[in-house]
Amino acid sequence: METIHNWRDKLNASLERLELDQDRRHELRQVMESGLEVMERLRQELEQCRQHSRLLEQVLESTSEGIAVSDAKGDIEMCNAAFCSITGHEADTVRGQALKGLNNHHDADSVYQRIFKALDDTGIWGGEVVHKRPDGHEFHQWLSVARMGGGDGRLVWALRDISAIKNSEEKITYLAYHDALTGLPNRRLLSDRLEVAIATASRKNQRLALLFLDLDNFKHVNDGLGHAAGDDLLRETARRLEGRVRDEDTVARLGGDEFVMLLLGIQEPEYAAVVAQRVLDCLAKPFVLRDHELFLSASIGITLFPDDGRDAETLMANADMAMYRAKGAGRNNYKLFTPELNDKVQRRMALEGALRSAIDNQEFLVHYQPKVELDQGRVVGVEALVRWQRPELGLISPGEFIPLAEDTGQIVPIGQWVLEQACRQTKAWHDRGNDGLAVSVNLSPRQFQQKDLVPMVAETLGRTGLDPTCLELEVTESMVMDSVDEAIVTLEELHRLGVQLSMDDFGKGYSNLYYLKRFPMNTLKIDRSFVQDVAVDSDDASIVDTIINMSRGLRLKVIAEGVENREQLSFLRERRCDQIQGFLFSRPLPDDELFNLLASGLRLQ
Ligand code: C2E
Ligand code: MG
Ligand code: MG
């Protein structure tokens, strides 16, 4: 390239060749000199520009930020290496493409629509975008876009991979809400969840339980085996506790050897006690730590929302206090915050335990109460009524344990046993000269819902050899009204076995005539409560009267239960009730006494 010096020399030589006077020559030389000066400045500026551009290119290539320039529509004209590596595309495939075409994320279209809307409005946009590379890898990027110049100016896109920041943010949040040792929620997350749970429970009218658990003698483990062993023990405890609750419940560690369990949507206070007992049982299994076998126990305090308190603070304080009571009561147990509730639950739990072993220990027996037809006063059937013979406590009536057995499901095996017993016994009475004697057995709601009820009844009849027409099953209205269509199917199947069906305690429930007509019933049994005052209360008298008439209309047999005196009897006789059952004729009797009664031929006068 020719330099300014060459130019000057050439111009001077040309100038010498011109025939000019001194002044003119001088003037031209000055013009020439200032022209050369401008040239020199331009040259220097050009050189500087070149340097800047080279520098810019270097900066662009060495920066970790991905940068691209696109036309106004977003089609990329140029980009740096970082842009390619961040988006996961090659430089030559990027050029001419719109940025949204480079992002495989399913949301990309709507995101870029929003970006262009903002660019139209304000000329700039910045925000987080989830980017999916062609290889399927997804990550968070921070994208800023600016339009250069006016409405159709080029766009500069700058993007940064922020997944590392996001991950560490998530990690920080996780650590802020979890216990580092066990990974369980910590106090902070527990109180958040408790607040939410309280709000939800009060809206839905539900109950919550908060269980505060403190390990007994944990300090000895720490002191004796060292802190590392103590840590292992806490981790194992956390794992066991988590295994005892449902997914929606929370197990948290407050610190040290203190844990809290938050149980949602519990129906009965007993459930909390059941969980507490399960926790104690699972902690009672040996812990194996660094070749040592350890036995651990805990003390648990239970409080209930809304029974014991309506806010998080009160509930936490209650549970804590109840836990101290459990410790005071000798450790390795649980206590409910409210003493009355505590007594009730403990009694019920004890009864439940006793009931469970009662089945195994065969502590049940069946008494039979005669049913008498009113025409001749003859015994035509008996009702089988279960009794629980508790060692040292004597006979317990079904009113005390049937509801519990129903709740716990124990009624199913108990009911099955009663049915078997009643069928076998009645068959034996038939064989001893009382053929035709019918036996009624009560079904419980839970039993009625069992899928295998019908085959179970059929098998029992087959096994015991009892004529199916001599078996009557008593159901109640509430049992069959829960889901009428299913109930009809079950009742019809039972009916097809040849079994008689009776509606027990009639009048106490819905007394829905429409449904009654659809059920394949044989007998209505008037509830004891109406029979009781039938002779003295005109309302009860007309109810009983109506039920008797209605039964006749529906061609059902009708029986009055709980008949205790002559006045009731004469009322029922007058109204032509078919049968009666009650203390007036006989109380429920053990099988041998009932046999003697049958053998005596006793009749109702
Ligand atoms: P339920 O089926 O209505 O049985 C009649 C109840 O009335 C019996 O009480 C019987 O002893 C009592 N009773 C009979 N006559 C009189 C009377 O003249 N006066 C009075 N005050 N009471 C009388 P129990 O044996 O205590 O049974 C109570 C309830 O327990 C039964 O009512 C029945 O619902 C249920 N139950 C009894 N045994 C079983 C069973 O094996 N399975 C099921 N699921 N429930 C049973
Ligand atoms: Mg009954
Ligand atoms: Mg009854």
PDB file of N, CA and C and ligand atoms in Angstrom, residues 383-385 440-443 474-476 502 504-505 525 561 581, ligand 2:
ATOM      1  N   GLU A 383     -83.796 -66.407  67.548  1.00  0.00           N
ATOM      2  CA  GLU A 383     -82.814 -65.458  67.009  1.00  0.00           C
ATOM      3  C   GLU A 383     -81.480 -65.746  67.680  1.00  0.00           C
ATOM      4  N   ALA A 384     -80.452 -65.887  66.874  1.00  0.00           N
ATOM      5  CA  ALA A 384     -79.107 -66.137  67.410  1.00  0.00           C
ATOM      6  C   ALA A 384     -78.500 -64.801  67.801  1.00  0.00           C
ATOM      7  N   LEU A 385     -78.092 -64.668  69.064  1.00  0.00           N
ATOM      8  CA  LEU A 385     -77.510 -63.403  69.544  1.00  0.00           C
ATOM      9  C   LEU A 385     -76.151 -63.702  70.177  1.00  0.00           C
ATOM     10  N   SER A 440     -82.786 -67.135  63.117  1.00  0.00           N
ATOM     11  CA  SER A 440     -82.459 -65.835  62.520  1.00  0.00           C
ATOM     12  C   SER A 440     -81.050 -65.447  62.943  1.00  0.00           C
ATOM     13  N   VAL A 441     -80.294 -64.953  61.987  1.00  0.00           N
ATOM     14  CA  VAL A 441     -78.938 -64.493  62.289  1.00  0.00           C
ATOM     15  C   VAL A 441     -78.818 -63.050  61.812  1.00  0.00           C
ATOM     16  N   ASN A 442     -78.238 -62.202  62.649  1.00  0.00           N
ATOM     17  CA  ASN A 442     -78.070 -60.784  62.288  1.00  0.00           C
ATOM     18  C   ASN A 442     -76.860 -60.604  61.376  1.00  0.00           C
ATOM     19  N   LEU A 443     -77.038 -59.799  60.332  1.00  0.00           N
ATOM     20  CA  LEU A 443     -75.894 -59.441  59.488  1.00  0.00           C
ATOM     21  C   LEU A 443     -75.493 -58.018  59.837  1.00  0.00           C
ATOM     22  N   GLU A 474     -81.176 -61.346  59.150  1.00  0.00           N
ATOM     23  CA  GLU A 474     -81.759 -60.057  59.514  1.00  0.00           C
ATOM     24  C   GLU A 474     -80.851 -58.933  59.035  1.00  0.00           C
ATOM     25  N   VAL A 475     -81.425 -58.024  58.257  1.00  0.00           N
ATOM     26  CA  VAL A 475     -80.660 -56.852  57.826  1.00  0.00           C
ATOM     27  C   VAL A 475     -81.365 -55.618  58.378  1.00  0.00           C
ATOM     28  N   THR A 476     -80.676 -54.478  58.348  1.00  0.00           N
ATOM     29  CA  THR A 476     -81.353 -53.254  58.790  1.00  0.00           C
ATOM     30  C   THR A 476     -81.481 -52.304  57.602  1.00  0.00           C
ATOM     31  N   SER A 502     -85.237 -60.789  56.609  1.00  0.00           N
ATOM     32  CA  SER A 502     -86.063 -60.028  57.538  1.00  0.00           C
ATOM     33  C   SER A 502     -85.478 -58.623  57.698  1.00  0.00           C
ATOM     34  N   ASP A 504     -84.836 -55.925  60.121  1.00  0.00           N
ATOM     35  CA  ASP A 504     -84.757 -55.770  61.583  1.00  0.00           C
ATOM     36  C   ASP A 504     -84.982 -54.302  61.959  1.00  0.00           C
ATOM     37  N   ASP A 505     -85.379 -54.070  63.180  1.00  0.00           N
ATOM     38  CA  ASP A 505     -85.500 -52.718  63.747  1.00  0.00           C
ATOM     39  C   ASP A 505     -86.300 -51.796  62.830  1.00  0.00           C
ATOM     40  N   LYS A 525     -89.610 -56.656  61.092  1.00  0.00           N
ATOM     41  CA  LYS A 525     -89.494 -56.803  62.536  1.00  0.00           C
ATOM     42  C   LYS A 525     -89.645 -55.411  63.141  1.00  0.00           C
ATOM     43  N   GLU A 561     -90.566 -57.140  68.266  1.00  0.00           N
ATOM     44  CA  GLU A 561     -89.481 -57.551  69.167  1.00  0.00           C
ATOM     45  C   GLU A 561     -89.567 -56.743  70.456  1.00  0.00           C
ATOM     46  N   GLN A 581     -91.373 -61.616  69.990  1.00  0.00           N
ATOM     47  CA  GLN A 581     -90.113 -62.075  70.582  1.00  0.00           C
ATOM     48  C   GLN A 581     -89.882 -61.135  71.746  1.00  0.00           C
TER      49      GLN A 581
HETATM   50 MG    MG B   2     -81.926 -58.897  65.135  1.00  0.00          MG
END
